[in-house]
PDB file of C-alpha atoms in Angstrom:
ATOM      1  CA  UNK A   1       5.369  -0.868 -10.724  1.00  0.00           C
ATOM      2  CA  UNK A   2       1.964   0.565 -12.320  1.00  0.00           C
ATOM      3  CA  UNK A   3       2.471   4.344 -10.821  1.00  0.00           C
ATOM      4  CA  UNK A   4       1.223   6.145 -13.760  1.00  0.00           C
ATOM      5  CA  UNK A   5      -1.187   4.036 -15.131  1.00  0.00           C
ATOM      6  CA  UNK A   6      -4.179   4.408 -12.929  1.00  0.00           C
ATOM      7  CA  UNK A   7      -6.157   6.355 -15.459  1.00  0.00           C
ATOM      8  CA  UNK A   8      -5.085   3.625 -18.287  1.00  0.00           C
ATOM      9  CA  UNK A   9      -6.365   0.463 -15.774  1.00  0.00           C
ATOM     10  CA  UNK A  10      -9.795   1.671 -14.680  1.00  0.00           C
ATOM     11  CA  UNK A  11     -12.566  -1.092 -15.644  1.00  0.00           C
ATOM     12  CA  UNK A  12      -9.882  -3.498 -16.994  1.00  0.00           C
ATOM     13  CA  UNK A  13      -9.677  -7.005 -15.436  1.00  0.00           C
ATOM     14  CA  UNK A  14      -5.920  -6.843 -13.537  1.00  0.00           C
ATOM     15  CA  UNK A  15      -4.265 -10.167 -14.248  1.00  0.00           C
ATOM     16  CA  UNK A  16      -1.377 -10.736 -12.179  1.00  0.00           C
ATOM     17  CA  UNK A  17      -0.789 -14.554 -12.765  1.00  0.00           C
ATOM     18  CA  UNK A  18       2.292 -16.198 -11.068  1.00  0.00           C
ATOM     19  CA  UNK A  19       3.689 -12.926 -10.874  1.00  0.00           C
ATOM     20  CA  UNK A  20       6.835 -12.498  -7.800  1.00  0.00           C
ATOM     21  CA  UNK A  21       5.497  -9.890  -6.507  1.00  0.00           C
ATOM     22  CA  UNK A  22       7.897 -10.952  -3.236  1.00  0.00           C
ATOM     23  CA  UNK A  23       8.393  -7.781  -0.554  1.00  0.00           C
ATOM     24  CA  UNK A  24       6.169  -5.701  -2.916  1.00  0.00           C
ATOM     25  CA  UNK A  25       4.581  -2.587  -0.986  1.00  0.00           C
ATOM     26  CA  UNK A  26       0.811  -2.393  -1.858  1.00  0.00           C
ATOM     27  CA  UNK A  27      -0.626  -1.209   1.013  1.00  0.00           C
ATOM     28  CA  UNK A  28      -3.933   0.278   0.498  1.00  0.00           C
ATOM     29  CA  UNK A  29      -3.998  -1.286  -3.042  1.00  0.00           C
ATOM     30  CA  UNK A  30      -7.175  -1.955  -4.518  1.00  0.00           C
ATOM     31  CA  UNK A  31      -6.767  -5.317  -6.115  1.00  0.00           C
ATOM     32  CA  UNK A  32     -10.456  -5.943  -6.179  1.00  0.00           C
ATOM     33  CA  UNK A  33     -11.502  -8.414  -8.715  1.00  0.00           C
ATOM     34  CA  UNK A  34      -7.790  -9.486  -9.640  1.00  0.00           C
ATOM     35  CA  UNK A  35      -6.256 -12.759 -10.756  1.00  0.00           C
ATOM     36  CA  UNK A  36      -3.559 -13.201  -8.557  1.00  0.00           C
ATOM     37  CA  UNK A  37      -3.445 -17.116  -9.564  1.00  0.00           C
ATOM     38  CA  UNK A  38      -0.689 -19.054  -8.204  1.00  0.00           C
ATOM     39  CA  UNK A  39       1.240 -15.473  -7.559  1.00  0.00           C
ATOM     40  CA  UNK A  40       4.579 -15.006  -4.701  1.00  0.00           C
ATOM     41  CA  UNK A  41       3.676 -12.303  -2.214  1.00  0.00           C
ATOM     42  CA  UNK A  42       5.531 -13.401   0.154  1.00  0.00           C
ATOM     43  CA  UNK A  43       6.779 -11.352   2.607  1.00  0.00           C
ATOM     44  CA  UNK A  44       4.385  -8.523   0.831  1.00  0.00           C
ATOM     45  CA  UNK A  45       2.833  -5.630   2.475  1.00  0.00           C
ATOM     46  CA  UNK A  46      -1.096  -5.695   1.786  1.00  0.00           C
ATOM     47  CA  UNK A  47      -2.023  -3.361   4.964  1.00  0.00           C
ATOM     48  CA  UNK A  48      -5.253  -2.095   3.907  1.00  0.00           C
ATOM     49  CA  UNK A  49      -5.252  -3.581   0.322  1.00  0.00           C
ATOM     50  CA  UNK A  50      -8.866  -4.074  -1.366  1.00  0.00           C
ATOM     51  CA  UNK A  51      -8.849  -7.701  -2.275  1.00  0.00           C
ATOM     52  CA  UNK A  52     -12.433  -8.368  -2.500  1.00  0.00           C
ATOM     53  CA  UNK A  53     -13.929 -11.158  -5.405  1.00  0.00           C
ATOM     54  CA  UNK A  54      -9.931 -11.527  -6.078  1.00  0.00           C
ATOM     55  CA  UNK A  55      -8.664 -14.767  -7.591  1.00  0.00           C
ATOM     56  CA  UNK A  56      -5.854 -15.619  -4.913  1.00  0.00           C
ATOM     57  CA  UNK A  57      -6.021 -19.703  -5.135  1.00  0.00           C
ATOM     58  CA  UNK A  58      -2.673 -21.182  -4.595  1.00  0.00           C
ATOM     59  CA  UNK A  59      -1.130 -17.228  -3.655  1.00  0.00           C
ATOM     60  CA  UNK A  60       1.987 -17.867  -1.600  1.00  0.00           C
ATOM     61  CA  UNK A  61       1.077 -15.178   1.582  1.00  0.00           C
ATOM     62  CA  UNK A  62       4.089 -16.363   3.960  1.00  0.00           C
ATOM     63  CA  UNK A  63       5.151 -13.918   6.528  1.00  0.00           C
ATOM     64  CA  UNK A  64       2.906 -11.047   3.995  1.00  0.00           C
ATOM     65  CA  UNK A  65       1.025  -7.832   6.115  1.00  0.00           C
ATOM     66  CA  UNK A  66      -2.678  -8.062   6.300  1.00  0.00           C
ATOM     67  CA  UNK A  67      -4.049  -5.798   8.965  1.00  0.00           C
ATOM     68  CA  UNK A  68      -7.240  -4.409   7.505  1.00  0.00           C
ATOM     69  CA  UNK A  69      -6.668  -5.784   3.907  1.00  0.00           C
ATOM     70  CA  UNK A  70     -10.631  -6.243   2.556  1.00  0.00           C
ATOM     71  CA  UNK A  71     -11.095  -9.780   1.768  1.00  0.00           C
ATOM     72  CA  UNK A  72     -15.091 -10.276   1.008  1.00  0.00           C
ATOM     73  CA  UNK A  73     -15.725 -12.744  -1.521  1.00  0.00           C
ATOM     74  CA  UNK A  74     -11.905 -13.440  -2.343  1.00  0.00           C
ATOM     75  CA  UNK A  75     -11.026 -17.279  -3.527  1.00  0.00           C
ATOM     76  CA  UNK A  76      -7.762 -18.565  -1.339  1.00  0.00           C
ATOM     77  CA  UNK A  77      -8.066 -22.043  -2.132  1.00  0.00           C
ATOM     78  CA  UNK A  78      -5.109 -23.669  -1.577  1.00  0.00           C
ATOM     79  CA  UNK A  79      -2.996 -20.263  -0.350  1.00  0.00           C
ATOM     80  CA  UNK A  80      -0.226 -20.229   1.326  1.00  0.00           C
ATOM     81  CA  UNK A  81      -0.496 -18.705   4.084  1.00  0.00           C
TER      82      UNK A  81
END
């Protein structure tokens, strides 16, 4: 989805607002800092995934991957889990 653009997104906020981002693979994403607002990652693979100070209130997380996904400081107020 952003392969290529790694160079482009360094220091910008990543705003991924009620995005479907159902079955996506982001394992060992870092996400830290994101707005992930109200998003679908449902069924998602976030093995590993840097989520720290993310915005994840009302994230659907049903049936997503977590082992070892970095979670310091994230808000999940009201996910889904």
């Amino acid at each position: 989805m952003l392969e290529g653009c790694q160079d482009v997104l360094i220091g910008l906020p990543l705003i991924f607002q009620t995005a479907d981002l159902t079955n996506a693979n982001l394992e060992g994403a870092n996400l830290e800092g994101a707005n992930l607002k109200g998003a679908k990652l449902s069924k998602a693979n976030l093995k590993g995934a840097n989520l720290q100070r993310a915005y994840l209130r009302q994230v659907n997380l049903r049936d997503a991957s977590m082992e070892g996904a970095k979670l310091n400081g994230a808000n999940m107020m009201g996910a889904i889990r």
